[in-house]
Coordinates of C-alpha atoms in Angstrom, one line a residue:
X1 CA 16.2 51.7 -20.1
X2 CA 18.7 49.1 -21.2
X3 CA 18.1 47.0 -17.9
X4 CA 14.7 47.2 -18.9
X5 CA 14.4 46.2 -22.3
X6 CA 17.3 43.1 -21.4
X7 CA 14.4 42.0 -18.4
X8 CA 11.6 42.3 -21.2
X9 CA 13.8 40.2 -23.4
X10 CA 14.4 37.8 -20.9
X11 CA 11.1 37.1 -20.2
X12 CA 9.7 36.8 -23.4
X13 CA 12.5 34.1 -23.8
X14 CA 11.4 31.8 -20.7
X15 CA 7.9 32.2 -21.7
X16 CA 8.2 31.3 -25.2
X17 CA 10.5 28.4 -23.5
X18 CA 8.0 26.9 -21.3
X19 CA 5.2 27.3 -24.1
X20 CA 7.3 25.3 -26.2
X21 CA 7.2 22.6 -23.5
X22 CA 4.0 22.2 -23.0
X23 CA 3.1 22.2 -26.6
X24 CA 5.4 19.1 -27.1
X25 CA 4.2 17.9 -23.4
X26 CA 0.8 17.7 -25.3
X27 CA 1.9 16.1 -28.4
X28 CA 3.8 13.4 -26.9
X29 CA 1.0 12.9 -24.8
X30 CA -1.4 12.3 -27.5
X31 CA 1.1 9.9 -30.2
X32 CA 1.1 7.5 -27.1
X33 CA -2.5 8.1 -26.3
X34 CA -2.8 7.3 -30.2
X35 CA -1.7 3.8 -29.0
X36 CA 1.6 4.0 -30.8
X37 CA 4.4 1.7 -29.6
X38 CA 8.3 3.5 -28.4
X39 CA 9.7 2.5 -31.6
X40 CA 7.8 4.1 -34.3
X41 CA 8.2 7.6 -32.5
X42 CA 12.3 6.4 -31.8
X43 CA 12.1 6.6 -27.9
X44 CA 12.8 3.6 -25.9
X45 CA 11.9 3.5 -22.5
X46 CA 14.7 2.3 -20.2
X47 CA 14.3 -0.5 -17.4
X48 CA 12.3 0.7 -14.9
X49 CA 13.3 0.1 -11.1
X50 CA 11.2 -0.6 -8.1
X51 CA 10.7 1.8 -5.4
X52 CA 11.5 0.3 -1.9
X53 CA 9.1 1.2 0.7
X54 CA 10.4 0.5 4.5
X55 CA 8.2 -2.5 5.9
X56 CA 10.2 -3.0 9.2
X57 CA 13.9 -0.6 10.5
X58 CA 16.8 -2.3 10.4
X59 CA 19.7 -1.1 13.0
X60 CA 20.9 2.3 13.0
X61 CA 22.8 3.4 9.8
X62 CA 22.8 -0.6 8.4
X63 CA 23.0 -1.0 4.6
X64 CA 21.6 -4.4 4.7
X65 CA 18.4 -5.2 3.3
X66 CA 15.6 -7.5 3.1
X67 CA 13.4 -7.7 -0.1
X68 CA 9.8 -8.1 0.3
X69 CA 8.1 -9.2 -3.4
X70 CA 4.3 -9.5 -3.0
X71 CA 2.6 -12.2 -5.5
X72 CA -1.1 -11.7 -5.5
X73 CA -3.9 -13.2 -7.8
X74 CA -4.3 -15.2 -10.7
X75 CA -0.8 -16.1 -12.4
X76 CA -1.2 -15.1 -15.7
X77 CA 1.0 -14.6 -19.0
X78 CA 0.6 -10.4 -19.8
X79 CA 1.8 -7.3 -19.4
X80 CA 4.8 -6.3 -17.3
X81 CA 2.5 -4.2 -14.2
X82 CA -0.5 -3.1 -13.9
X83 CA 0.0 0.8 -13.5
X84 CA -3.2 0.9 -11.0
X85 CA -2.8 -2.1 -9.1
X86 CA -0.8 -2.5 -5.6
X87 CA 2.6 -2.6 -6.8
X88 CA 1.8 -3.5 -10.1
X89 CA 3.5 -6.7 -10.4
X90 CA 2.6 -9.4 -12.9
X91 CA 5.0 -11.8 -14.4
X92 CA 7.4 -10.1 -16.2
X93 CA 7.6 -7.3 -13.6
X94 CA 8.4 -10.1 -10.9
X95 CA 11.3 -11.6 -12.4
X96 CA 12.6 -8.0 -12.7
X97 CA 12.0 -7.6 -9.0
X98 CA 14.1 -10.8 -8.3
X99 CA 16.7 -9.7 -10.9
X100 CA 16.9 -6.5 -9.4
X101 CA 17.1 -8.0 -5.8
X102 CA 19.8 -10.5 -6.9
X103 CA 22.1 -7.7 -8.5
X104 CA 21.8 -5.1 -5.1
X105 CA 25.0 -5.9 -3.1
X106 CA 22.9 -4.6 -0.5
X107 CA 20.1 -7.1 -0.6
X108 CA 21.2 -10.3 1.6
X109 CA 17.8 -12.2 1.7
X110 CA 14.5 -12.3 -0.7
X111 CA 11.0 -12.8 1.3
X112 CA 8.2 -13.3 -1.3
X113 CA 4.5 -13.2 0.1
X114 CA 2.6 -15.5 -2.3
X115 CA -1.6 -15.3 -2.0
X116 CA -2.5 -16.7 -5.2
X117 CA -4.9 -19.9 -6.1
X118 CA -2.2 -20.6 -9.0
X119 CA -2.9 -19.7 -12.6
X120 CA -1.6 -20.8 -16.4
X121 CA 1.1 -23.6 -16.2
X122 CA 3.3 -21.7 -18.4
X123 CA 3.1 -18.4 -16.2
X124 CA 3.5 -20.3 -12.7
X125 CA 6.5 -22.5 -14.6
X126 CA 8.0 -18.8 -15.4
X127 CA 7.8 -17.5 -12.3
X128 CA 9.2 -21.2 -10.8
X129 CA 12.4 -20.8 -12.8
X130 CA 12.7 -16.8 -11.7
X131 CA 12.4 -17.8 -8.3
X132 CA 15.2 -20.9 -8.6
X133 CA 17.1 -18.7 -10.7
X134 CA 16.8 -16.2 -7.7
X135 CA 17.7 -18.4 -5.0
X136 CA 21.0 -19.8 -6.6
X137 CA 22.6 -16.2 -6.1
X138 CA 20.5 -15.0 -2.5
X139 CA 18.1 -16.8 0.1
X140 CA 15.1 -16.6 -1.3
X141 CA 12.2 -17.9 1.4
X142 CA 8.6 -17.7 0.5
X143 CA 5.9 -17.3 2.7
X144 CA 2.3 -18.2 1.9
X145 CA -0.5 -16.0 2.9
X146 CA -4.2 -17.0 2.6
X147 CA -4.1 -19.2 0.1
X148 CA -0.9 -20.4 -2.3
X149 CA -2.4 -23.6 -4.0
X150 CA -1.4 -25.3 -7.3
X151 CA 0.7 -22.4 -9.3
X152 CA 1.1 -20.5 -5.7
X153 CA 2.7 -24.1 -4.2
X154 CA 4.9 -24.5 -7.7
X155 CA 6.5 -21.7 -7.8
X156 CA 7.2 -21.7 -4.2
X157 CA 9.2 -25.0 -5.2
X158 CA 12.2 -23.0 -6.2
X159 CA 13.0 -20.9 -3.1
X160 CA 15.2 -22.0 -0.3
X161 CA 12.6 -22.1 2.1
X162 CA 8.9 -22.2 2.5
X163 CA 7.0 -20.2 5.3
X164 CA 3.2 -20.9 6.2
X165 CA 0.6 -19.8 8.6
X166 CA -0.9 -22.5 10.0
X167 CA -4.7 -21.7 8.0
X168 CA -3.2 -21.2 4.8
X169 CA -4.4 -23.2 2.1
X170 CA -1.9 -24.8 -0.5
X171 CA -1.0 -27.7 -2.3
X172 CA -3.5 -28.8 -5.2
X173 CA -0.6 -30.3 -7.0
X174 CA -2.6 -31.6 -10.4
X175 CA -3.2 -30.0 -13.8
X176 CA -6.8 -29.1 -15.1
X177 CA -7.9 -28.3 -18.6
X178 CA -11.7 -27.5 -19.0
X179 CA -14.1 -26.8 -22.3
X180 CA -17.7 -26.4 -22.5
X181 CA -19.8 -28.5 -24.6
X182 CA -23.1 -27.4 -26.4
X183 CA -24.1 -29.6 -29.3
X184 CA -27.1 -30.6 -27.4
X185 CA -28.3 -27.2 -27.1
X186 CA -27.7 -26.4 -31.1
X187 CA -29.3 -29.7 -31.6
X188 CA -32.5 -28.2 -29.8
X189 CA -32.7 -24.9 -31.9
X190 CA -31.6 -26.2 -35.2
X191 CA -27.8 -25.0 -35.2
X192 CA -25.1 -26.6 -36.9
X193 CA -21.5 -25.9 -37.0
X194 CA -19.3 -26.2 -40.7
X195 CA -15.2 -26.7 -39.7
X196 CA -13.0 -27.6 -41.8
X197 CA -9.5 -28.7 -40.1
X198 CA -6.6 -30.1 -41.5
X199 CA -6.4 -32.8 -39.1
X200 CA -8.5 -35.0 -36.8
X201 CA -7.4 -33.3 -33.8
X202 CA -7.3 -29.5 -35.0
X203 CA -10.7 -28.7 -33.4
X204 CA -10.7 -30.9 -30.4
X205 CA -12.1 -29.1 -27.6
X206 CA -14.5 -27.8 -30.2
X207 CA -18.3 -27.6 -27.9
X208 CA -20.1 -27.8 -31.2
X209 CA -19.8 -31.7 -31.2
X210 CA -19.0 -34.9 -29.0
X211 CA -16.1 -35.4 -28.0
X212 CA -14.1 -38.8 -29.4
X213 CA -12.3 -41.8 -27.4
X214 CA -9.4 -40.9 -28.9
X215 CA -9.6 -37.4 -28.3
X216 CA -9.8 -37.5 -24.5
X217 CA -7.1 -39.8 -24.3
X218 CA -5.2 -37.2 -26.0
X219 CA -6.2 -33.9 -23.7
X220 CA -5.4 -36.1 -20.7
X221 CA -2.0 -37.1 -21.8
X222 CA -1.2 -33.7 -21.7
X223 CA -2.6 -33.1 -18.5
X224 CA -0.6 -36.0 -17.5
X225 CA 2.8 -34.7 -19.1
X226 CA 2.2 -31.5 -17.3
X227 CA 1.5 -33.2 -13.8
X228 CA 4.4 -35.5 -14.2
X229 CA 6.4 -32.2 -14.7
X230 CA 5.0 -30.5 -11.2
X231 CA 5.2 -33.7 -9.4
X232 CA 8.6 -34.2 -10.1
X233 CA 9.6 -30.5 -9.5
X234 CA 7.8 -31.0 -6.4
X235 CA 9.1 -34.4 -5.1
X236 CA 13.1 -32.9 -6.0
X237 CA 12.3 -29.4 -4.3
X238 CA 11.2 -31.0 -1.0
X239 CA 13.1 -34.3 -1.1
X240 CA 10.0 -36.7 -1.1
X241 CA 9.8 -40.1 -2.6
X242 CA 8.0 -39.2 -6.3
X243 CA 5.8 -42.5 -5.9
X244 CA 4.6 -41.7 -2.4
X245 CA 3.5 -37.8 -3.7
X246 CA 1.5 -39.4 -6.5
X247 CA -0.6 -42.1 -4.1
X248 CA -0.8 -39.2 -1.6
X249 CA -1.4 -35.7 -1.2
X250 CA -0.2 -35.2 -4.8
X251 CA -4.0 -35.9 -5.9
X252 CA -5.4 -32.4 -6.2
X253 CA -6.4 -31.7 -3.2
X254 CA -6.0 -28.6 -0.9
X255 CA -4.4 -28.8 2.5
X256 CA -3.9 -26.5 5.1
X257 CA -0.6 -25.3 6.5
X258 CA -0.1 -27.3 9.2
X259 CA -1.2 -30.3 7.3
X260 CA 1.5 -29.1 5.3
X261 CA 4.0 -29.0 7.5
X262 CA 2.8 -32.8 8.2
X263 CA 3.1 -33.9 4.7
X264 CA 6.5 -31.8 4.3
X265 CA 5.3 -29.5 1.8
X266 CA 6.3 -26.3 4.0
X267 CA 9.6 -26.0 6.3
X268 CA 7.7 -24.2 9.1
X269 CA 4.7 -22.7 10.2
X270 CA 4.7 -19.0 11.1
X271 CA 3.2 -15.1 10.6
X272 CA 5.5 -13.2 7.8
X273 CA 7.5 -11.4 10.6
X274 CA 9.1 -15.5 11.0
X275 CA 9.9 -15.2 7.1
X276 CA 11.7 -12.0 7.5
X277 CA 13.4 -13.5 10.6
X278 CA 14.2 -16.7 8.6
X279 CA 15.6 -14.0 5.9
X280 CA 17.6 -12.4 8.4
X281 CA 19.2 -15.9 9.6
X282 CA 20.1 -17.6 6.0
X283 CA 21.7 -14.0 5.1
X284 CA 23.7 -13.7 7.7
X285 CA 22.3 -9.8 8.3
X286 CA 19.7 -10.0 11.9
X287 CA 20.4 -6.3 11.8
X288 CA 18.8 -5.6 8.5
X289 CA 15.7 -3.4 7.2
X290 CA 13.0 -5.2 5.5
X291 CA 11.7 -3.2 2.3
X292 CA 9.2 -3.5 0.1
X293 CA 9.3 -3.6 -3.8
X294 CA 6.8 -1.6 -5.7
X295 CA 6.6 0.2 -9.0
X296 CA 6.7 3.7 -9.9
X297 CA 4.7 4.4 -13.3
X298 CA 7.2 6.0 -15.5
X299 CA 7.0 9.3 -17.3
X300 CA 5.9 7.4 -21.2
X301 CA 2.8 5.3 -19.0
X302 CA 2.1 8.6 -17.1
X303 CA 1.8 10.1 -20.6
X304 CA -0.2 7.9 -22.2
X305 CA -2.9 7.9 -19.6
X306 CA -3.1 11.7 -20.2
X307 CA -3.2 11.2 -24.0
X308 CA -5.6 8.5 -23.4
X309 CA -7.8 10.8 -21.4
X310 CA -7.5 13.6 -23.9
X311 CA -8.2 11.6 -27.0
X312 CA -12.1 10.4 -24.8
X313 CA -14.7 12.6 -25.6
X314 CA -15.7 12.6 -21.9
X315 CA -12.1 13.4 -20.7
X316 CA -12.2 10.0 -17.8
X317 CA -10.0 6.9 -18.1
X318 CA -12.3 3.6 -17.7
X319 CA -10.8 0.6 -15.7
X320 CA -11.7 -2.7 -15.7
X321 CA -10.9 -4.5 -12.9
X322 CA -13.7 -7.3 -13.3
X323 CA -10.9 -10.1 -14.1
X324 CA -9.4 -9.4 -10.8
X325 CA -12.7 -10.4 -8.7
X326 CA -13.0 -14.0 -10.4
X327 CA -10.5 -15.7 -13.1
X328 CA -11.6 -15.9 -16.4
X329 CA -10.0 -19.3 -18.0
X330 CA -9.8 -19.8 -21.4
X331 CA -10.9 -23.1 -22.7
X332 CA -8.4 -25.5 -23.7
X333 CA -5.6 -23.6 -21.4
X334 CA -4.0 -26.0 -19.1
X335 CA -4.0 -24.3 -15.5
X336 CA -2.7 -25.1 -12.0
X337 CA -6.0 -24.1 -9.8
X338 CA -7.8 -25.8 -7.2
X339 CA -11.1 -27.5 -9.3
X340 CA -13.7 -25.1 -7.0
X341 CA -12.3 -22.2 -8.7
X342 CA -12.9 -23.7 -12.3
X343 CA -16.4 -23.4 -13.7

């Protein structure tokens, strides 16, 4: 009888135990789904790290590795991952990824697969430095998929060596800023705009009016200051004479990779298998795995989706991916894009 009353005690205490988990399982659940940041509930979530998924084996039992970081889309300034997307890397988490691969002992060599038509300046100038930044401590080689144009071809500048197929197009070294003007519509259906600025210049770019003289000389001296910037970065990174870029291929236009090659943009031409040869070569490690970096959504993201989900009245999560099909540019943003992608 006293066996049996210490096993009835002992199981009312684990179940009461895991009810009290899943009550505060719910309850954390819903504060994040309530949209409420780390701080104001006093958890902060630590750095996450990437999961490495084998690409190609290595010799038997070698430590050495080769990082593959995958750079797809439109570069844009925003959060660190995406938790539904392939990988889920954005800016912020691929400077992690290169941080991370710089500090693994392990790591000899950095392959980064661009396929991007560019993006902001500011994001693809980010993303230059974190790549330079990179390459200072470990080979870092890039090689360029379909396309890696403007931003793609910038931030490519700071690796130690550039990889390209032969049908991949890149280049588009120029700056583009674009606004849409409507006064002559509002003119037809009897619209006026009121602003008030505190200056001549605080609502340039406005559609609601003309455009000045002197206000398109001042938009295209910063798209000027801006190229000068990527031509130089360009013209150091590849050791070409700076005047010959700018009466040359420097001009906006696209180029394919073995044009490239010609106009020594790229150091070879190649599939990615050459970039994780190259890899191999610079690190000194031909016996090394290639891995992949991805992330893992942590435990507070996996959370909030659930909170998210609970707090809907019809219990499903809603993604938009519709900014992943085209790239929606903001007006009066400078960007590093090809002009057929701007519109």
């Amino acid at each position: 009888m006293k066996n049996k009353g210490l096993g009835c005690l002992l199981a009312f205490v684990i179940v009461a135990l895991l009810v009290s988990l899943a009550l505060n399982f719910v309850s954390f659940a819903a504060v994040l789904g309530m949209g409420l940041d780390s701080a104001s509930i006093g958890y902060v979530e630590p750095k996450q790290k990437f999961r490495e998924t084998l690409v190609e084996a290595g010799a038997a039992e070698a430590k050495d590795k080769i990082v593959r970081i995958d750079i797809e889309g439109i570069i844009a300034s925003g959060p660190a991952g995406d938790l539904f997307s392939e990988g889920g890397m954005n800016v912020d988490a691929i400077q992690r990824a290169l941080e991370q691969a710089s500090e693994d002992k392990n790591v000899k060599a950095i392959v980064i697969r661009v396929n991007s038509p560019g993006g902001e300046v500011t994001a693809s100038d980010n993303l230059y430095n974190a790549v330079k930044k990179a390459a200072a401590k470990k080979k870092v080689v890039v090689y360029m998929d379909s396309i890696a144009a403007s931003g793609g071809y910038y931030l490519a500048c700071g690796a130690s060596k550039i990889v390209a197929n032969e049908t991949t197009l890149t280049a588009s070294i120029g700056v583009i800023i674009q606004s849409l003007n409507y006064s002559q519509t509002f003119g037809k259906v009897g619209l006026e705009t009121m602003t008030f600025a505190s200056g001549k210049f605080k609502d340039t770019l406005s559609g609601s009016r003309p455009m000045r003289e002197d206000e398109r000389e001042y938009i295209q001296s910063l798209v000027s200051a801006m190229y000068d910037k990527f031509v130089g970065i360009v013209a150091k990174a590849r050791n070409i004479d700076e005047a010959q870029l700018r009466t040359g291929v420097a001009d906006g236009r696209v180029v394919t990779g073995k044009q490239a090659l010609e106009y020594k943009l790229v150091d070879q031409l190649g599939y990615v298998e050459d970039a994780y040869a190259l890899a191999k070569e610079l690190g000194g490690a031909k016996d090394a795995m290639v891995v992949k970096y991805s992330l893992t959504p942590s435990l507070a993201q996996l959370l909030g989706i659930m909170g998210k989900a609970q707090a809907s009245s019809t219990g499903k999560v809603e993604l938009d991916v519709s900014d992943r099909l085209l790239p929606r540019l903001e007006a009066g943003k400078p960007y590093l894009l090809p002009a057929h992608m701007v519109r």
